[in-house]
Coordinates of C-alpha atoms in Angstrom, one line a residue:
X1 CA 5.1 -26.2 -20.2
X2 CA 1.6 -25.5 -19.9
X3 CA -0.2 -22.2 -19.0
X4 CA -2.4 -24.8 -16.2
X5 CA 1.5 -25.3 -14.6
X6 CA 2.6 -22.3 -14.6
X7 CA -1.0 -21.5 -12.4
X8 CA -0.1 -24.4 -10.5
X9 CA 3.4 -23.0 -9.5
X10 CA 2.3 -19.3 -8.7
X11 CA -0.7 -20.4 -7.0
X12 CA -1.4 -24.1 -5.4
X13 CA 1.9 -25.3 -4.8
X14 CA 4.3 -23.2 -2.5
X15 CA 4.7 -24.6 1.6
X16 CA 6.2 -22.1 4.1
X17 CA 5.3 -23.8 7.5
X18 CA 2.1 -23.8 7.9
X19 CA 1.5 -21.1 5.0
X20 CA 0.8 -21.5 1.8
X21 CA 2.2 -19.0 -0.5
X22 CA 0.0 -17.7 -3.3
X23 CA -0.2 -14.4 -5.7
X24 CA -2.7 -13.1 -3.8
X25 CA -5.3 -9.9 -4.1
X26 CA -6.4 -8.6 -1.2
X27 CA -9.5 -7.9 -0.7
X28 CA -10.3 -4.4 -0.3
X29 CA -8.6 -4.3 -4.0
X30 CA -10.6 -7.0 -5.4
X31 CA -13.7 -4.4 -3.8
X32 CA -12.2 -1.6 -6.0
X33 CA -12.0 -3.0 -8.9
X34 CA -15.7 -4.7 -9.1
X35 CA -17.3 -1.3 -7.1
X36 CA -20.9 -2.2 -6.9
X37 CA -20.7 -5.0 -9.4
X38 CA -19.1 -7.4 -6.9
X39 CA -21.5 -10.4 -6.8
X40 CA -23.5 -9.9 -10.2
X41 CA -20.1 -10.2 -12.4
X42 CA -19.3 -13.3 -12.8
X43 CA -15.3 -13.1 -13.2
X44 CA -15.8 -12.1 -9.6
X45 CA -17.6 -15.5 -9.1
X46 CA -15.7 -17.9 -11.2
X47 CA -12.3 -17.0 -11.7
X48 CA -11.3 -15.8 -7.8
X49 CA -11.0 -17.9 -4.9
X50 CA -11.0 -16.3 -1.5
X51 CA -7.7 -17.3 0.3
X52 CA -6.6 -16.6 4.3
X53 CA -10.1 -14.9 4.8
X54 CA -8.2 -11.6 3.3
X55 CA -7.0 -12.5 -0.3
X56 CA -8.3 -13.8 -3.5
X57 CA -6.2 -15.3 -5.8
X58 CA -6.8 -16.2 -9.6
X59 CA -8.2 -19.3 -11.1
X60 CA -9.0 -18.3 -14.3
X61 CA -6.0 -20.7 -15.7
X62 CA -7.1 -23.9 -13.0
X63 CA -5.9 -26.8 -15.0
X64 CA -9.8 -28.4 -15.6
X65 CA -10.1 -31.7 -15.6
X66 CA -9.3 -33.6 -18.7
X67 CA -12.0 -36.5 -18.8
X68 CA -14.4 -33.7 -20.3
X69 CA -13.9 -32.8 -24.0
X70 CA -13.1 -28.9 -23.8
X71 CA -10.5 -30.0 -20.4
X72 CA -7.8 -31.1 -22.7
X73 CA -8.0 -28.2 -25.3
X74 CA -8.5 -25.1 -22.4
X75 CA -5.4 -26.4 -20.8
X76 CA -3.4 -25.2 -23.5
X77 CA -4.4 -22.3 -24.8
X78 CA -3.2 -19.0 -24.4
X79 CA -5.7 -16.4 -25.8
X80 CA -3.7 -14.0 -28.3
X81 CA -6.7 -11.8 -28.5
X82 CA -10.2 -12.0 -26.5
X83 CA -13.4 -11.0 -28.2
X84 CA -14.0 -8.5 -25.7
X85 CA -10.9 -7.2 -26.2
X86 CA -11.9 -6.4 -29.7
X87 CA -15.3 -4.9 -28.0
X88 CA -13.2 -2.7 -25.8
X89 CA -11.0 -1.6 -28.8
X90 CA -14.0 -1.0 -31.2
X91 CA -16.0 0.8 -28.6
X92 CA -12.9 3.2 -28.0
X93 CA -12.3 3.7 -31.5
X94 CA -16.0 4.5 -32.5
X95 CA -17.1 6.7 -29.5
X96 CA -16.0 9.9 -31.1
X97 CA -17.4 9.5 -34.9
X98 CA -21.0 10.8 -34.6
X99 CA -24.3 9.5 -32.3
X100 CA -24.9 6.1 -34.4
X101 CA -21.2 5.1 -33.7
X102 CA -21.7 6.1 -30.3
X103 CA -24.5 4.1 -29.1
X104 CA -22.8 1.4 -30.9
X105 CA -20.0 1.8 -28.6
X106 CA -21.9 2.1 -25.9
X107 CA -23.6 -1.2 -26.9
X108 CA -20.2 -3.0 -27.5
X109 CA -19.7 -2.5 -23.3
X110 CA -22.8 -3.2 -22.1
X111 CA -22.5 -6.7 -24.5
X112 CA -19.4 -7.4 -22.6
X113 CA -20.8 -6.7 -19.3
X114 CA -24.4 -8.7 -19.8
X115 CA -22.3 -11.9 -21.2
X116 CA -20.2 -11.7 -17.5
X117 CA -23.6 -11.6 -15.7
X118 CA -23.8 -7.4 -15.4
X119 CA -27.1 -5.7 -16.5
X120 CA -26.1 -2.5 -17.6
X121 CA -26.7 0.4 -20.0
X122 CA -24.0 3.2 -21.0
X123 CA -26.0 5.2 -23.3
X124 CA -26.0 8.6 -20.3
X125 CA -22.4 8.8 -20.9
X126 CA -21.5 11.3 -23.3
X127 CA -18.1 12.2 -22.1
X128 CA -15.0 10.8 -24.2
X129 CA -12.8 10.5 -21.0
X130 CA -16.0 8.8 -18.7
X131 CA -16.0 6.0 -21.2
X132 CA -12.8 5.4 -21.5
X133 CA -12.6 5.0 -17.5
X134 CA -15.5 2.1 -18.0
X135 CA -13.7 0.6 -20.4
X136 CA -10.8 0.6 -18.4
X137 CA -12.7 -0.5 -15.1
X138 CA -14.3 -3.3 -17.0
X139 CA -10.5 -4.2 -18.9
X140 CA -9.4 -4.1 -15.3
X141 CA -11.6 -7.3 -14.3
X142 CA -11.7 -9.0 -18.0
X143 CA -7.7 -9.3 -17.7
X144 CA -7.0 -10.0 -14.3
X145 CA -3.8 -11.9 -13.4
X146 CA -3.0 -12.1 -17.4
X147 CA -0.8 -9.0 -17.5
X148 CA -2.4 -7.6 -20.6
X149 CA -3.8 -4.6 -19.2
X150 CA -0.5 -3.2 -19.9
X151 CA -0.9 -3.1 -23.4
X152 CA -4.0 -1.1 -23.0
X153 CA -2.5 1.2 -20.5
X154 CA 0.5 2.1 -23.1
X155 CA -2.1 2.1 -26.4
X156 CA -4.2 4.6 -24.5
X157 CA -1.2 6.5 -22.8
X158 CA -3.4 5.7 -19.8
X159 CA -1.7 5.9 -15.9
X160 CA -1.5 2.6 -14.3
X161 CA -4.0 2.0 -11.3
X162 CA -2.1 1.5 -8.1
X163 CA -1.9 -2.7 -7.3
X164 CA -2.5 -1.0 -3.5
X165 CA -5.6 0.6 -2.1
X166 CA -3.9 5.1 -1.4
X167 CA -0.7 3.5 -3.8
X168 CA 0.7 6.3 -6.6
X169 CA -0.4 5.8 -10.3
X170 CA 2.2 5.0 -12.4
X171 CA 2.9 7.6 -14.8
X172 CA 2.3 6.6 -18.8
X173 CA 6.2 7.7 -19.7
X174 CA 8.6 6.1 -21.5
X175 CA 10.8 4.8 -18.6
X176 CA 7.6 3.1 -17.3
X177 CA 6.3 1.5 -20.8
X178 CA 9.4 1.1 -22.6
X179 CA 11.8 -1.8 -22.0
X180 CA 15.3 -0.6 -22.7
X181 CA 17.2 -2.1 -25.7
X182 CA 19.5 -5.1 -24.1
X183 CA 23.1 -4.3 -24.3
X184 CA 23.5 -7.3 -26.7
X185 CA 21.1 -5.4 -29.3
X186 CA 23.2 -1.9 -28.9
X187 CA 26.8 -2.8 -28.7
X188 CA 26.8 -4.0 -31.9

């Protein structure tokens, strides 16, 4: 199966009545998570559709069409790793070594953010944890309906953000971020 039908299936394709059923974001969430950077980013743009006047939902994986030459290729890949990704873990990594490494760091997000349509400079934030929230913030928008963000939450020990606008964080501990061992793999 294709990651395009798997889209197609959690998105475009479900009839209740007169409904149609979608994984949806509503909006005041979709507000949080772009802030002031709503229109400018293009992620915003180009991979959301606004739904029932009150939702967005995903369209990042939109099965394109296949007459063009990248159509056939795009509808089956699965990214492993993103190059912003790499950004996001370099600029983490490098923020604490000594000033060079940290404008490079800063650099690395404001590279990430210009190449999604955001004009931005990070070079006034000198605090570890203030970073670390961009990069999150940014992470937040860059993975969108891919579930990866999980990863990042459980390398940085990070709380999860609330999918719901006054929702709890979800704590970074082991019964959160840890699948349990099936029985199959313990009653050995």
């Amino acid at each position: 199966t294709e990651l395009v039908d798997w889209d197609h299936d959690l998105n475009h394709a479900h009839m209740s009545g007169n409904r149609a059923l979608f994984a949806g974001i509503k909006k005041e969430m979709v507000r949080n998570i772009y802030g002031d950077e709503l229109h400018a980013d293009w992620r915003f743009n180009y991979q959301l559709e606004e739904v029932e006047n009150n939702f967005y939902r995903p369209i990042k994986y939109y099965k394109q069409s296949e007459s063009k030459g990248l159509g056939k290729i795009n509808n089956c890949l699965i990214p492993m790793i993103r190059l912003s990704e790499m950004y996001y873990i370099a600029a983490e990594a490098m923020f604490d070594a000594d000033e060079q490494s940290r404008a490079w760091a800063q650099y690395y997000l404001q590279l990430v953010k210009y190449y999604r349509g955001v004009n931005k400079t990070f070079y006034d934030v000198n605090d570890k944890n203030d970073f670390l929230e961009l990069i999150l913030s940014d992470a937040r928008r860059e993975f969108l309906g891919e579930g990866q963000l999980f990863y990042m939450y459980k390398r940085m020990n990070h709380s999860i953000y609330p999918f719901e606008i006054g929702g709890d964080n979800i704590l970074p501990i082991d019964e959160n971020m840890v699948l349990p061992l099936p029985e199959s793999e313990t009653t050995i």
